[in-house]
Coordinates of C-alpha atoms and ligand atoms in Angstrom, one line a residue:
M1487 CA -66.4 85.0 -31.9
E1488 CA -68.4 83.1 -29.2
T1489 CA -66.6 79.9 -28.2
Q1490 CA -68.0 76.8 -26.6
S1491 CA -65.7 77.6 -23.6
G1492 CA -67.3 81.0 -23.4
T1493 CA -70.8 79.7 -23.5
L1494 CA -70.0 77.1 -20.8
F1495 CA -68.3 79.7 -18.6
Q1496 CA -71.4 81.9 -18.7
Q1497 CA -73.5 78.9 -17.7
A1498 CA -71.0 77.8 -15.0
K1499 CA -70.9 81.3 -13.4
D1500 CA -74.6 81.1 -12.8
L1501 CA -74.3 77.8 -11.0
I1502 CA -70.9 77.6 -9.4
P1503 CA -69.2 80.5 -7.6
G1504 CA -66.9 82.2 -10.1
G1505 CA -67.8 79.4 -12.5
V1506 CA -65.1 77.1 -11.1
N1507 CA -64.7 74.5 -8.4
S1508 CA -61.3 75.9 -7.4
P1509 CA -60.6 79.7 -7.6
V1510 CA -57.3 79.7 -9.4
R1511 CA -58.9 77.9 -12.4
A1512 CA -61.0 81.1 -13.1
C1513 CA -57.9 82.7 -14.6
K1514 CA -58.8 86.0 -12.8
A1515 CA -55.1 86.9 -12.2
V1516 CA -54.5 87.1 -16.0
G1517 CA -57.9 88.6 -16.9
L1518 CA -59.0 85.8 -19.2
D1519 CA -61.9 83.5 -19.4
P1520 CA -60.7 79.9 -18.8
P1521 CA -60.7 77.3 -21.6
F1522 CA -63.0 74.4 -20.7
I1523 CA -61.1 71.2 -21.2
E1524 CA -62.7 68.3 -23.1
R1525 CA -59.9 65.7 -22.9
A1526 CA -56.2 65.2 -22.3
E1527 CA -53.5 62.7 -23.4
G1528 CA -49.8 62.6 -22.7
C1529 CA -48.6 66.2 -22.3
F1530 CA -51.6 67.6 -24.2
L1531 CA -54.9 69.2 -23.3
V1532 CA -57.7 69.7 -25.8
D1533 CA -60.4 72.3 -25.0
V1534 CA -64.1 72.1 -26.0
D1535 CA -63.3 74.2 -29.1
G1536 CA -60.8 71.7 -30.3
R1537 CA -57.8 73.8 -29.4
R1538 CA -54.7 71.8 -28.4
Y1539 CA -52.2 72.9 -25.7
I1540 CA -48.9 71.6 -24.4
D1541 CA -49.9 71.4 -20.7
Y1542 CA -47.5 72.5 -17.9
V1543 CA -50.2 72.6 -15.2
C1544 CA -50.6 68.7 -15.2
S1545 CA -53.6 69.1 -12.9
W1546 CA -51.4 71.1 -10.5
G1547 CA -48.9 68.2 -10.2
P1548 CA -50.6 64.8 -10.2
M1549 CA -50.1 63.9 -13.9
I1550 CA -46.3 63.2 -13.7
L1551 CA -46.7 60.2 -16.1
G1552 CA -48.7 62.3 -18.5
H1553 CA -52.5 62.4 -19.0
A1554 CA -54.5 59.2 -19.7
H1555 CA -51.6 56.9 -19.2
P1556 CA -52.8 53.6 -20.6
A1557 CA -51.8 51.5 -17.5
V1558 CA -53.4 54.0 -15.1
I1559 CA -56.7 54.1 -17.2
R1560 CA -56.7 50.3 -17.3
A1561 CA -56.2 50.0 -13.6
V1562 CA -59.0 52.4 -12.8
E1563 CA -61.3 50.5 -15.3
R1564 CA -60.5 47.2 -13.7
A1565 CA -61.2 48.6 -10.2
A1566 CA -64.4 50.3 -11.3
E1567 CA -65.8 47.0 -12.7
K1568 CA -65.7 45.7 -9.2
G1569 CA -67.6 48.6 -7.7
T1570 CA -66.6 52.2 -7.0
S1571 CA -66.5 52.4 -3.2
Y1572 CA -67.1 50.0 -0.3
G1573 CA -66.4 52.0 2.9
A1574 CA -64.4 49.0 4.0
P1575 CA -60.7 48.0 4.1
T1576 CA -59.3 46.7 0.8
E1577 CA -56.0 45.0 -0.3
L1578 CA -55.3 48.0 -2.6
E1579 CA -55.0 50.3 0.4
V1580 CA -52.4 48.0 2.0
A1581 CA -50.5 47.9 -1.2
V1582 CA -50.4 51.7 -1.5
A1583 CA -49.5 52.2 2.1
D1584 CA -46.7 49.6 1.8
L1585 CA -45.3 51.5 -1.3
I1586 CA -45.5 54.9 0.4
V1587 CA -43.7 53.5 3.6
R1588 CA -41.0 51.9 1.4
M1589 CA -40.5 55.0 -0.8
V1590 CA -40.7 57.9 1.8
P1591 CA -37.7 57.8 4.2
S1592 CA -39.5 59.2 7.3
I1593 CA -42.8 57.4 7.0
E1594 CA -43.4 54.3 9.1
M1595 CA -47.2 54.5 9.1
V1596 CA -49.6 56.4 6.8
R1597 CA -53.3 57.3 6.7
M1598 CA -55.1 58.0 3.4
V1599 CA -57.4 61.0 3.1
N1600 CA -59.1 62.7 0.1
S1601 CA -57.0 65.9 -0.5
G1602 CA -53.9 67.7 0.5
T1603 CA -56.0 70.0 2.6
E1604 CA -57.2 67.0 4.7
A1605 CA -53.7 65.7 4.9
A1606 CA -52.3 69.0 6.3
M1607 CA -55.3 69.6 8.5
S1608 CA -55.0 66.1 10.0
A1609 CA -51.2 66.4 10.5
V1610 CA -51.6 69.7 12.4
R1611 CA -54.3 68.1 14.6
L1612 CA -52.1 65.1 15.3
A1613 CA -49.1 67.3 16.1
R1614 CA -51.3 69.4 18.5
G1615 CA -52.7 66.2 20.1
F1616 CA -49.3 64.5 20.4
T1617 CA -47.5 67.5 21.9
D1618 CA -50.6 68.9 23.8
R1619 CA -49.6 72.3 22.5
P1620 CA -51.8 74.8 20.5
K1621 CA -49.5 76.9 18.3
I1622 CA -48.0 76.1 14.9
I1623 CA -45.5 77.9 12.7
K1624 CA -46.0 78.2 9.0
F1625 CA -44.3 80.4 6.4
E1626 CA -45.6 83.3 4.3
G1627 CA -46.3 82.2 0.7
C1628 CA -46.5 78.5 1.7
Y1629 CA -49.9 76.9 1.0
H1630 CA -51.1 73.9 2.9
G1631 CA -54.8 73.8 1.7
H1632 CA -57.7 75.7 3.1
A1633 CA -58.1 74.5 6.7
D1634 CA -58.8 77.3 9.1
S1635 CA -55.5 77.1 11.0
L1636 CA -53.5 77.1 7.8
L1637 CA -55.3 79.9 5.8
V1638 CA -53.5 82.5 7.9
S1639 CA -51.5 85.4 6.6
A1640 CA -48.6 86.9 8.4
G1641 CA -48.9 89.7 10.9
S1642 CA -46.2 92.4 10.2
G1643 CA -42.7 91.7 11.4
V1644 CA -41.5 88.5 13.0
A1645 CA -42.8 86.3 15.8
T1646 CA -46.2 87.9 15.6
L1647 CA -49.5 86.0 15.6
G1648 CA -51.3 85.2 12.4
I1649 CA -54.3 87.1 11.2
P1650 CA -57.1 85.4 9.4
G1651 CA -56.3 85.0 5.7
S1652 CA -60.0 84.8 4.8
P1653 CA -63.3 85.9 6.3
G1654 CA -64.9 83.1 8.3
I1655 CA -61.7 82.2 10.3
P1656 CA -62.2 83.2 13.9
E1657 CA -59.4 85.3 15.5
D1658 CA -59.0 82.8 18.3
I1659 CA -58.1 80.1 15.7
A1660 CA -55.8 82.3 13.7
R1661 CA -53.9 83.5 16.7
H1662 CA -52.5 80.1 17.2
T1663 CA -50.7 80.2 13.9
I1664 CA -47.4 82.1 13.6
S1665 CA -46.6 83.0 10.0
L1666 CA -42.9 83.8 9.3
P1667 CA -40.8 84.7 6.3
F1668 CA -39.4 81.6 4.6
N1669 CA -35.7 81.1 4.7
D1670 CA -35.5 83.4 7.8
K1671 CA -33.7 81.6 10.6
E1672 CA -33.7 84.7 12.9
A1673 CA -37.5 84.9 12.6
V1674 CA -37.9 81.2 13.5
T1675 CA -35.5 81.6 16.5
A1676 CA -37.4 84.7 17.7
A1677 CA -40.7 82.8 17.5
F1678 CA -39.4 79.9 19.5
D1679 CA -37.8 82.2 22.0
R1680 CA -41.2 83.8 22.5
W1681 CA -43.6 80.9 22.1
G1682 CA -41.4 77.8 22.4
P1683 CA -43.4 75.7 25.0
Q1684 CA -46.6 76.4 23.1
I1685 CA -45.4 75.4 19.7
A1686 CA -46.7 72.0 18.5
A1687 CA -45.1 72.0 15.1
V1688 CA -43.5 73.8 12.2
I1689 CA -45.2 73.0 8.9
V1690 CA -43.3 73.8 5.8
E1691 CA -43.2 73.0 2.1
P1692 CA -39.5 71.9 1.9
I1693 CA -39.4 73.4 -1.6
P1694 CA -42.2 76.0 -1.6
A1695 CA -44.2 75.9 -4.9
N1696 CA -47.1 78.2 -4.0
M1697 CA -45.3 81.5 -4.2
G1698 CA -43.8 80.3 -7.4
V1699 CA -41.0 77.8 -6.7
V1700 CA -38.5 79.0 -4.1
L1701 CA -35.5 77.0 -2.9
P1702 CA -34.6 76.5 0.7
R1703 CA -31.3 78.3 1.6
E1704 CA -28.4 76.0 2.4
G1705 CA -28.9 74.9 6.0
F1706 CA -32.4 76.2 6.5
L1707 CA -34.1 72.8 6.5
P1708 CA -31.5 71.2 8.8
F1709 CA -32.0 74.3 11.1
L1710 CA -35.7 73.7 11.2
R1711 CA -35.1 70.0 12.0
E1712 CA -32.7 71.0 14.9
I1713 CA -34.8 73.8 16.4
T1714 CA -38.0 71.7 16.5
R1715 CA -36.1 68.9 18.1
T1716 CA -34.6 71.2 20.7
H1717 CA -38.0 72.5 21.6
D1718 CA -39.8 69.1 21.5
A1719 CA -42.0 70.4 18.6
L1720 CA -42.7 68.4 15.5
L1721 CA -41.4 69.1 12.0
I1722 CA -44.1 68.6 9.3
F1723 CA -43.0 68.5 5.7
D1724 CA -45.9 69.3 3.4
E1725 CA -44.8 67.3 0.3
V1726 CA -48.2 67.4 -1.4
I1727 CA -46.3 68.9 -4.4
T1728 CA -42.7 67.7 -3.9
G1729 CA -43.6 64.1 -2.8
F1730 CA -42.6 61.7 -5.7
R1731 CA -42.0 64.9 -7.8
V1732 CA -38.4 65.9 -7.0
G1733 CA -37.4 62.3 -6.4
A1734 CA -38.8 58.9 -5.4
G1735 CA -38.4 59.9 -1.7
G1736 CA -39.4 63.5 -2.2
A1737 CA -37.6 66.6 -0.9
Q1738 CA -36.8 64.8 2.4
E1739 CA -34.7 62.3 0.5
L1740 CA -33.1 65.0 -1.7
Y1741 CA -32.1 67.1 1.4
G1742 CA -31.5 64.2 3.8
I1743 CA -34.0 65.4 6.4
L1744 CA -36.3 63.2 8.4
P1745 CA -39.4 65.2 9.4
D1746 CA -41.7 63.8 12.1
L1747 CA -44.8 63.9 9.8
T1748 CA -45.2 64.2 6.0
C1749 CA -48.3 65.4 4.0
L1750 CA -48.8 63.8 0.6
G1751 CA -51.3 64.3 -2.2
K1752 CA -51.6 64.8 -6.0
I1753 CA -49.2 62.3 -7.6
I1754 CA -50.2 59.5 -5.1
G1755 CA -53.7 59.6 -6.5
G1756 CA -52.7 59.5 -10.2
G1757 CA -55.2 62.2 -10.8
L1758 CA -58.0 60.9 -8.6
P1759 CA -58.9 62.6 -5.2
V1760 CA -56.3 61.5 -2.7
G1761 CA -54.2 62.9 0.2
A1762 CA -52.2 61.1 2.9
Y1763 CA -50.3 61.9 6.0
G1764 CA -47.7 59.7 7.6
G1765 CA -44.7 59.6 9.9
R1766 CA -43.1 58.0 12.9
R1767 CA -45.1 55.0 14.3
E1768 CA -45.0 56.5 17.8
I1769 CA -46.9 59.6 16.5
M1770 CA -49.2 58.0 13.9
S1771 CA -50.4 55.4 16.3
R1772 CA -52.1 58.2 18.3
M1773 CA -54.7 58.3 15.5
A1774 CA -58.1 56.7 16.0
P1775 CA -59.0 53.9 16.2
E1776 CA -55.5 52.9 17.6
G1777 CA -55.2 56.1 19.5
N1778 CA -57.6 58.8 20.6
I1779 CA -57.0 61.6 18.0
Y1780 CA -59.8 61.6 15.6
Q1781 CA -59.9 61.9 11.8
A1782 CA -62.2 60.0 9.4
G1783 CA -63.4 60.0 5.8
T1784 CA -66.1 58.2 3.8
L1785 CA -64.1 57.8 0.7
S1786 CA -60.6 57.7 2.2
G1787 CA -58.6 54.9 0.4
N1788 CA -61.2 54.8 -2.3
P1789 CA -60.4 51.7 -4.6
L1790 CA -60.4 53.7 -7.8
A1791 CA -58.0 56.3 -6.4
M1792 CA -55.8 53.6 -4.9
A1793 CA -55.7 51.8 -8.2
A1794 CA -54.6 55.0 -10.0
G1795 CA -52.1 55.8 -7.3
L1796 CA -50.6 52.4 -7.1
E1797 CA -50.1 52.2 -10.9
T1798 CA -48.5 55.7 -10.8
L1799 CA -46.2 55.0 -7.9
K1800 CA -45.1 51.6 -9.4
R1801 CA -43.9 53.4 -12.5
L1802 CA -42.1 56.0 -10.5
Q1803 CA -40.0 53.2 -8.9
E1804 CA -38.3 52.5 -12.2
P1805 CA -34.7 53.7 -11.8
S1806 CA -34.3 56.0 -14.8
V1807 CA -37.5 58.0 -14.2
Y1808 CA -36.1 60.8 -12.2
D1809 CA -33.0 61.2 -14.3
L1810 CA -35.4 61.5 -17.3
L1811 CA -37.5 64.1 -15.5
E1812 CA -34.4 66.0 -14.5
K1813 CA -33.2 66.1 -18.1
K1814 CA -36.6 67.3 -19.4
G1815 CA -36.8 69.9 -16.6
Q1816 CA -33.2 71.1 -17.3
M1817 CA -33.9 71.5 -21.0
L1818 CA -37.0 73.5 -20.3
F1819 CA -35.9 75.8 -17.5
D1820 CA -32.4 76.4 -18.9
G1821 CA -34.1 77.2 -22.2
L1822 CA -36.4 79.7 -20.5
R1823 CA -33.4 81.4 -18.9
D1824 CA -31.6 81.6 -22.2
A1825 CA -34.7 83.0 -24.0
A1826 CA -35.2 85.7 -21.3
K1827 CA -31.5 86.6 -21.6
A1828 CA -31.7 86.8 -25.4
A1829 CA -34.7 89.1 -25.1
G1830 CA -32.9 91.3 -22.5
L1831 CA -35.7 90.8 -19.9
P1832 CA -34.9 90.5 -16.1
V1833 CA -36.2 87.0 -15.3
T1834 CA -35.4 84.6 -12.5
V1835 CA -36.2 80.9 -13.0
N1836 CA -36.1 78.7 -9.9
A1837 CA -36.3 75.0 -10.6
V1838 CA -35.7 71.6 -9.0
G1839 CA -35.9 68.7 -11.5
S1840 CA -39.3 68.8 -13.3
L1841 CA -40.7 71.5 -11.0
G1842 CA -40.0 75.2 -11.6
S1843 CA -41.3 78.7 -12.1
L1844 CA -40.4 81.9 -13.9
F1845 CA -40.4 85.3 -12.2
F1846 CA -40.2 88.6 -14.0
T1847 CA -37.6 90.1 -11.7
E1848 CA -33.8 90.3 -11.5
G1849 CA -34.0 88.2 -8.4
P1850 CA -33.0 86.3 -6.5
V1851 CA -36.4 85.1 -5.4
T1852 CA -36.0 83.5 -2.0
D1853 CA -39.2 84.2 -0.1
F1854 CA -42.7 85.6 -0.5
A1855 CA -41.6 89.3 -0.4
S1856 CA -39.2 88.8 -3.3
A1857 CA -41.7 86.7 -5.2
T1858 CA -44.4 89.4 -4.9
A1859 CA -41.9 92.0 -6.1
A1860 CA -41.9 90.3 -9.5
A1861 CA -43.7 92.3 -12.2
G1862 CA -47.3 91.0 -12.4
E1863 CA -48.2 92.8 -15.7
R1864 CA -45.3 91.1 -17.5
F1865 CA -46.4 87.8 -16.2
T1866 CA -49.9 88.4 -17.6
A1867 CA -48.5 89.4 -21.0
F1868 CA -46.3 86.3 -21.1
Y1869 CA -49.2 84.1 -20.0
R1870 CA -51.5 85.4 -22.7
S1871 CA -48.9 85.2 -25.4
M1872 CA -48.0 81.6 -24.5
L1873 CA -51.7 80.5 -24.3
E1874 CA -52.3 82.1 -27.8
R1875 CA -49.4 80.0 -29.1
G1876 CA -50.8 76.8 -27.5
V1877 CA -48.8 76.5 -24.3
Y1878 CA -51.0 76.1 -21.2
L1879 CA -49.4 77.5 -18.0
A1880 CA -50.8 78.1 -14.5
P1881 CA -52.7 81.4 -14.7
S1882 CA -50.9 82.9 -11.7
P1883 CA -47.3 83.9 -11.0
F1884 CA -47.5 82.1 -7.6
E1885 CA -47.8 78.7 -9.2
A1886 CA -45.4 76.2 -10.7
W1887 CA -44.6 74.7 -14.1
F1888 CA -44.8 70.9 -14.0
V1889 CA -43.0 68.7 -16.6
S1890 CA -44.2 65.1 -17.1
L1891 CA -42.6 62.0 -18.5
A1892 CA -44.9 62.6 -21.5
H1893 CA -43.2 66.0 -22.4
D1894 CA -40.7 64.9 -25.1
E1895 CA -38.0 66.9 -26.8
P1896 CA -40.2 68.2 -29.7
E1897 CA -42.8 69.6 -27.3
I1898 CA -40.2 71.2 -25.0
R1899 CA -38.4 72.7 -28.1
R1900 CA -41.8 74.0 -29.3
T1901 CA -42.5 75.5 -25.9
L1902 CA -39.1 77.3 -25.9
G1903 CA -39.8 78.6 -29.4
C1904 CA -43.1 80.1 -28.2
A1905 CA -41.3 81.6 -25.1
Q1906 CA -38.6 83.2 -27.3
E1907 CA -41.3 84.8 -29.5
A1908 CA -43.4 85.8 -26.4
L1909 CA -40.4 87.3 -24.5
R1910 CA -39.1 89.1 -27.6
S1911 CA -42.5 90.7 -28.2
M1912 CA -42.4 92.0 -24.6
A1913 CA -38.9 93.4 -24.7
Ligands
KE4_2193 P1 -55.7 70.1 -2.1 O1 -56.6 70.2 -0.9 O2 -55.9 71.2 -3.2 O3 -55.6 68.7 -2.7 O4 -54.2 70.3 -1.6 C1 -53.9 71.4 -0.8 C2 -52.4 71.6 -0.9 C3 -51.6 71.3 0.2 N1 -50.2 71.5 0.2 C4 -49.6 72.0 -0.9 C5 -48.1 72.2 -0.9 C6 -50.4 72.3 -2.1 O5 -49.7 72.8 -3.2 C7 -51.8 72.1 -2.1 C8 -52.6 72.5 -3.3 N2 -52.0 73.1 -4.4 C9 -52.8 74.0 -5.2 C10 -51.9 74.5 -6.3 N3 -50.7 75.1 -5.9 C11 -54.0 73.3 -5.8 C12 -54.6 74.0 -6.9 C13 -55.9 74.6 -6.5 O6 -56.0 75.1 -5.4 O7 -56.9 74.5 -7.4

């Protein structure tokens, strides 16, 4: 039966590459046409055919309060009534910057941009300018947006130079990016032994969530802090997902590590386009117009995005918020483990608080190689089965489940019931 989503998707594919404005939304990995969403509220999405879903994508992380939170909507409405963009400094930007500086342990100064990509791209440029060094280290399976230097896949083995992860990225840009296995101290040591004086920074998702969720091994993050300090390189935490997600101070507070620079995004915009990068004053003050390293943006610090972000961050300062998110996450992720066990299926669930993912493999899943070893066809069967039952997951095994404050016990129990049925049907 032709659906409104199907009709829209046909139209969209004629006008927009793949019919979507961001590739993962096309649901190619699971071989389905995507539902087109008409509205959202709390933990629910409603598609253009009136189908209602419990949403665990949460716009890929931003909607930690739940969709259409009344206070956020009111804040955006109030801001919009005064105009949508001035291209001039506003009090709202000062308020957001002040909150970020107060909440994120390592940030003394912060610059707003319009996406996580811009945040990571700018942080890398700043690190290269500050150290006057060309090379960066990233980790396989970690995603930092689509800037040329960061869309680089690993060469084989360790301490090898990156190869372009996409057409259009010149070799002589990719060769300055060294891509290593996550959680592999030896590989990082070998890279510094070989390229040390040329390495400007290590950029890492402290809890990677773009190969599915993978946890840092005990001591790995302190090791990165130590080895970068030893070699006068900078440590950049990409907390676009983990920032304000795994705690008010992000992963850096959870693990007690002070990176030199931090990338933020998603939650700080409350669903509107925002990114940010920040860190030590000595480093950040090198950015124009105070310093001579350039980055700019017409809509950076946009008043509507700042209004949504400020309202969201204010609510995340309430003391019980993260205990509540922890409890909701625990109920969901422990429940998924139990359901897989009951169905006799080999499943690994990695989770921190309200962020987690499920791999169809015995595990453990500790890096990109073990994440990709998980059974893709089982993921597809599970995804389809959950969608049919009204549970909306990320259409890729290399993404995460996000729980919001709006996911209450009935919805989590219903999700677990659907998972039990789906997993039993796959056993
Ligand atoms: P954006 O440019 O998409 O705002 O942020 C890029 C980015 C940077 N760093 C991390 C750790 C990220 O996860 C992201 C973007 N995340 C993906 C989902 N895993 C966005 C979804 C999409 O690409 O449509």
